[in-house]
């Protein structure tokens, strides 16, 4: 189940920069997106790959979700990225410029070939397509279902707005449709929807406004550029104490009703239907994953 992946915060780390790689291990990001693409000059891409290979061997990196952001299929770098980094310690890959179903299917098949050649179980390495164009939004449902490796899909708003010919307004109206489309397609396909980066990295008030909207829309987590954003991001994508208490009560009342031979439980005069129970179970599952993740970091 993709919901077993804890993905509240996914932080980009330029993989050619040893200092930033070192500091990332002291941060509370659920997923480390070790970047080999946009933030890495062409002359440093091999250095980035070599750094990642050393990075995943470190004791502090064990058990972390690590998804390098590789280069796209037109770059001439993708095969080197995937062949060198299909190694223990890597959970999967973020694939940029996922414009259509064929792009994700292609990467999935390339990984399958590499896994066969290296005698690695097929399907070991997962994928997070990055949605960055208007065309990708049009084909978002197909992208989410293009390959069984897809565990999440993430939004890259700046490239999207540029492709759209629009403007990233303060209220987020220009990206509201795209956010909705991504959430609906991802949830329908059973993959996790991840919201775009917050580019005003020093404006935590604005970040909080975005987080309120993002959580209400149904996103599971957010891409992060700056470590100072992590506490707020993790907070908003974690169940509150009130939510956990409510969920525990829903599960308890449902179990009691079943034990007593009642068809349905009632709370404050309202029926506890299957959707409420399902929501409660999701909340409790996420709460458990957060506690496990916290214990593993101690």
XYZ file of C-alpha atoms in Angstrom:
298
model
C 0.000 0.000 0.000
C 1.343 3.413 -0.972
C -0.122 4.877 2.225
C 2.548 2.925 4.104
C 5.080 5.426 2.740
C 5.361 8.412 5.065
C 5.682 11.420 2.744
C 4.759 14.570 4.626
C 7.920 16.406 3.596
C 10.132 15.716 0.581
C 13.262 17.863 0.661
C 15.473 18.627 -2.337
C 19.215 18.320 -1.710
C 21.757 19.176 -4.462
C 23.750 15.956 -4.620
C 26.985 17.561 -5.844
C 27.249 19.530 -2.582
C 28.758 17.405 0.247
C 27.988 20.031 2.892
C 24.262 20.032 2.063
C 24.216 16.236 1.894
C 25.757 16.065 5.362
C 23.276 18.530 6.844
C 20.295 16.714 5.272
C 20.892 13.789 7.622
C 20.236 16.082 10.574
C 16.925 17.293 9.159
C 13.486 15.887 9.858
C 12.463 15.328 6.226
C 10.495 12.154 5.529
C 11.980 11.841 2.031
C 15.333 13.053 0.716
C 15.221 14.048 -2.953
C 18.912 13.936 -3.816
C 19.032 16.116 -6.894
C 21.058 15.301 -10.004
C 18.897 17.452 -12.284
C 18.148 21.186 -12.214
C 20.364 22.252 -9.310
C 23.427 20.364 -10.599
C 25.623 21.736 -13.438
C 26.419 19.275 -16.235
C 30.079 19.103 -15.213
C 29.070 18.019 -11.705
C 26.530 15.315 -12.521
C 28.949 12.410 -12.167
C 30.206 13.874 -8.919
C 26.588 13.978 -7.737
C 26.117 10.288 -8.579
C 29.321 9.352 -6.787
C 28.281 11.377 -3.744
C 24.929 9.577 -3.611
C 26.610 6.175 -3.778
C 28.731 7.111 -0.774
C 25.821 8.833 1.004
C 23.526 5.779 1.114
C 26.294 3.707 2.724
C 26.436 5.975 5.774
C 24.891 4.553 8.963
C 22.784 7.711 9.441
C 21.165 7.182 6.031
C 19.969 3.663 6.759
C 16.182 3.329 6.767
C 15.556 6.714 5.146
C 13.386 7.109 2.064
C 15.821 8.286 -0.605
C 14.608 9.242 -4.077
C 17.241 10.848 -6.321
C 15.752 13.267 -8.834
C 17.251 11.981 -12.069
C 17.599 13.707 -15.420
C 14.912 13.365 -18.098
C 15.050 10.984 -21.057
C 16.157 13.710 -23.490
C 19.164 14.750 -21.401
C 21.602 11.985 -22.281
C 22.141 11.449 -18.541
C 19.199 9.233 -17.553
C 20.749 5.827 -18.231
C 23.859 6.745 -16.232
C 21.675 8.001 -13.375
C 19.560 4.860 -13.180
C 22.241 2.250 -13.864
C 24.638 3.638 -11.292
C 22.024 4.288 -8.603
C 19.931 1.112 -8.658
C 21.695 0.105 -5.465
C 20.778 -0.771 -1.857
C 19.738 2.295 0.097
C 17.837 3.872 -2.799
C 14.054 3.620 -2.486
C 13.277 4.900 -5.961
C 13.563 7.889 -8.249
C 11.798 11.175 -8.902
C 11.382 11.518 -12.642
C 11.109 15.133 -13.894
C 9.242 16.343 -16.946
C 6.702 13.530 -16.736
C 4.673 14.988 -19.562
C 2.726 11.903 -20.601
C 2.053 8.274 -19.783
C 4.771 7.119 -22.183
C 7.489 8.948 -20.220
C 6.714 7.109 -16.982
C 6.176 3.781 -18.741
C 9.573 4.183 -20.461
C 11.399 4.791 -17.176
C 9.606 1.852 -15.574
C 10.688 -0.485 -18.373
C 14.241 0.846 -18.246
C 14.346 0.081 -14.528
C 12.949 -3.394 -15.213
C 15.759 -4.099 -17.688
C 18.388 -2.896 -15.214
C 16.865 -4.951 -12.394
C 16.938 -8.081 -14.573
C 20.566 -7.458 -15.515
C 21.629 -6.841 -11.917
C 19.559 -9.769 -10.571
C 17.424 -7.415 -8.465
C 13.749 -8.330 -7.873
C 11.638 -6.593 -10.518
C 9.701 -3.673 -9.071
C 12.207 -2.919 -6.318
C 12.699 0.718 -7.294
C 9.695 3.036 -7.089
C 8.850 6.203 -9.029
C 7.570 9.687 -8.238
C 6.634 11.465 -11.495
C 7.058 15.247 -11.317
C 4.202 17.112 -13.047
C 5.517 20.320 -14.620
C 3.479 21.092 -17.763
C -0.062 21.789 -18.917
C 0.097 18.623 -21.030
C 0.927 16.583 -17.939
C -2.128 17.952 -16.144
C -4.301 16.933 -19.092
C -2.867 13.391 -18.918
C -2.519 13.188 -15.139
C -4.776 10.150 -14.722
C -2.757 8.164 -17.282
C 0.529 9.238 -15.695
C -0.594 8.034 -12.259
C -1.490 4.614 -13.670
C 1.325 4.277 -16.232
C 3.408 1.978 -14.066
C 2.918 -0.004 -10.864
C 6.146 1.538 -9.544
C 4.426 4.909 -9.097
C 3.918 5.486 -5.367
C 3.377 9.251 -5.458
C 3.016 12.099 -7.921
C 4.399 15.578 -7.246
C 3.557 19.032 -8.591
C 6.172 21.449 -9.954
C 4.236 24.712 -10.167
C 6.855 27.120 -11.506
C 7.491 25.205 -14.738
C 3.762 24.571 -15.030
C 2.843 28.266 -14.795
C 5.554 29.128 -17.331
C 4.234 26.490 -19.724
C 0.723 27.764 -19.146
C 1.736 31.321 -19.960
C 0.161 32.425 -16.690
C 1.350 34.055 -13.503
C 1.901 32.555 -10.078
C -0.423 34.864 -8.157
C -0.302 35.302 -4.391
C -3.652 33.589 -3.870
C -2.711 30.552 -5.944
C -5.665 30.885 -8.324
C -3.506 30.120 -11.369
C -2.508 26.720 -9.965
C -5.758 25.821 -8.216
C -7.078 23.706 -11.119
C -3.772 21.842 -11.436
C -3.679 21.094 -7.721
C -7.230 19.745 -7.832
C -6.524 17.632 -10.895
C -3.416 16.093 -9.326
C -5.127 15.271 -6.024
C -8.157 13.690 -7.678
C -6.164 11.614 -10.163
C -3.651 10.479 -7.561
C -6.250 9.464 -4.987
C -8.293 7.664 -7.655
C -5.178 5.715 -8.675
C -4.155 4.964 -5.085
C -0.944 7.009 -5.204
C 0.082 9.863 -2.913
C -0.403 13.467 -4.128
C 2.482 15.787 -3.196
C 2.102 19.557 -3.455
C 4.537 21.969 -5.056
C 7.421 23.756 -3.363
C 6.812 27.010 -1.511
C 9.186 29.420 -3.243
C 9.032 32.170 -0.596
C 11.208 30.059 1.658
C 11.682 32.752 4.319
C 7.984 33.649 4.580
C 6.625 31.087 7.017
C 3.326 32.962 7.380
C 2.674 32.515 3.671
C 3.822 28.898 3.926
C 1.213 28.253 6.611
C -1.535 29.741 4.416
C -0.509 27.383 1.619
C -0.388 24.415 3.967
C -3.942 25.030 5.179
C -5.187 25.099 1.578
C -3.056 22.151 0.524
C -4.207 19.907 3.358
C -7.848 20.834 2.751
C -7.468 19.889 -0.909
C -6.287 16.412 0.071
C -2.539 16.474 -0.515
C -0.420 14.018 1.445
C 2.710 16.145 1.674
C 4.776 18.936 0.147
C 8.053 19.420 -1.696
C 10.517 21.423 0.407
C 13.419 23.661 -0.635
C 14.603 24.970 2.724
C 15.007 23.006 5.994
C 13.424 25.849 7.977
C 10.096 24.895 6.355
C 10.164 21.325 7.681
C 8.605 21.831 11.142
C 5.488 23.517 9.736
C 5.156 21.106 6.828
C 5.444 18.057 9.075
C 3.022 19.571 11.560
C 0.289 20.226 9.022
C 0.570 16.819 7.375
C 0.495 14.995 10.710
C -2.807 14.109 12.412
C -3.539 16.417 15.341
C -4.243 15.042 18.832
C -7.921 15.868 18.299
C -7.983 13.953 15.014
C -6.350 10.904 16.588
C -8.781 10.974 19.524
C -11.719 11.222 17.113
C -10.384 8.363 14.992
C -9.846 6.098 17.991
C -13.410 6.767 19.114
C -14.814 5.974 15.671
C -12.988 2.650 15.587
C -13.999 1.807 19.175
C -17.679 2.622 18.673
C -17.787 0.641 15.429
C -16.211 -2.390 17.124
C -18.658 -2.140 20.043
C -21.637 -1.922 17.691
C -20.425 -4.974 15.778
C -19.922 -6.948 19.014
C -23.444 -6.073 20.103
C -24.879 -7.199 16.771
C -25.837 -3.708 15.689
C -25.670 -2.812 12.039
C -24.084 0.567 12.573
C -22.607 2.683 15.377
C -23.974 6.080 16.376
C -22.086 9.115 17.674
C -23.938 12.264 18.842
C -27.025 11.120 17.004
C -25.141 10.562 13.734
C -24.440 7.259 12.038
C -20.784 6.248 11.730
C -20.777 5.094 8.131
C -18.018 3.302 6.178
C -16.468 6.580 4.885
C -15.992 7.875 8.450
C -14.483 4.573 9.555
C -12.152 4.540 6.554
C -11.016 8.085 7.354
C -10.423 7.096 10.985
C -8.306 4.120 9.957
C -6.223 6.320 7.633
C -5.586 8.798 10.439
C -4.494 6.061 12.844
C -2.296 4.396 10.234
C -0.519 7.681 9.525
C -0.108 8.365 13.229
C 1.520 4.947 13.654
C 3.899 5.574 10.741
C 4.980 8.903 12.237
C 5.688 7.269 15.608
C 7.699 4.492 13.914
C 9.648 7.061 11.919
C 10.399 9.051 15.076
C 11.631 5.949 16.900
C 13.900 5.013 13.976
C 15.536 8.438 14.065
C 16.348 8.289 17.780
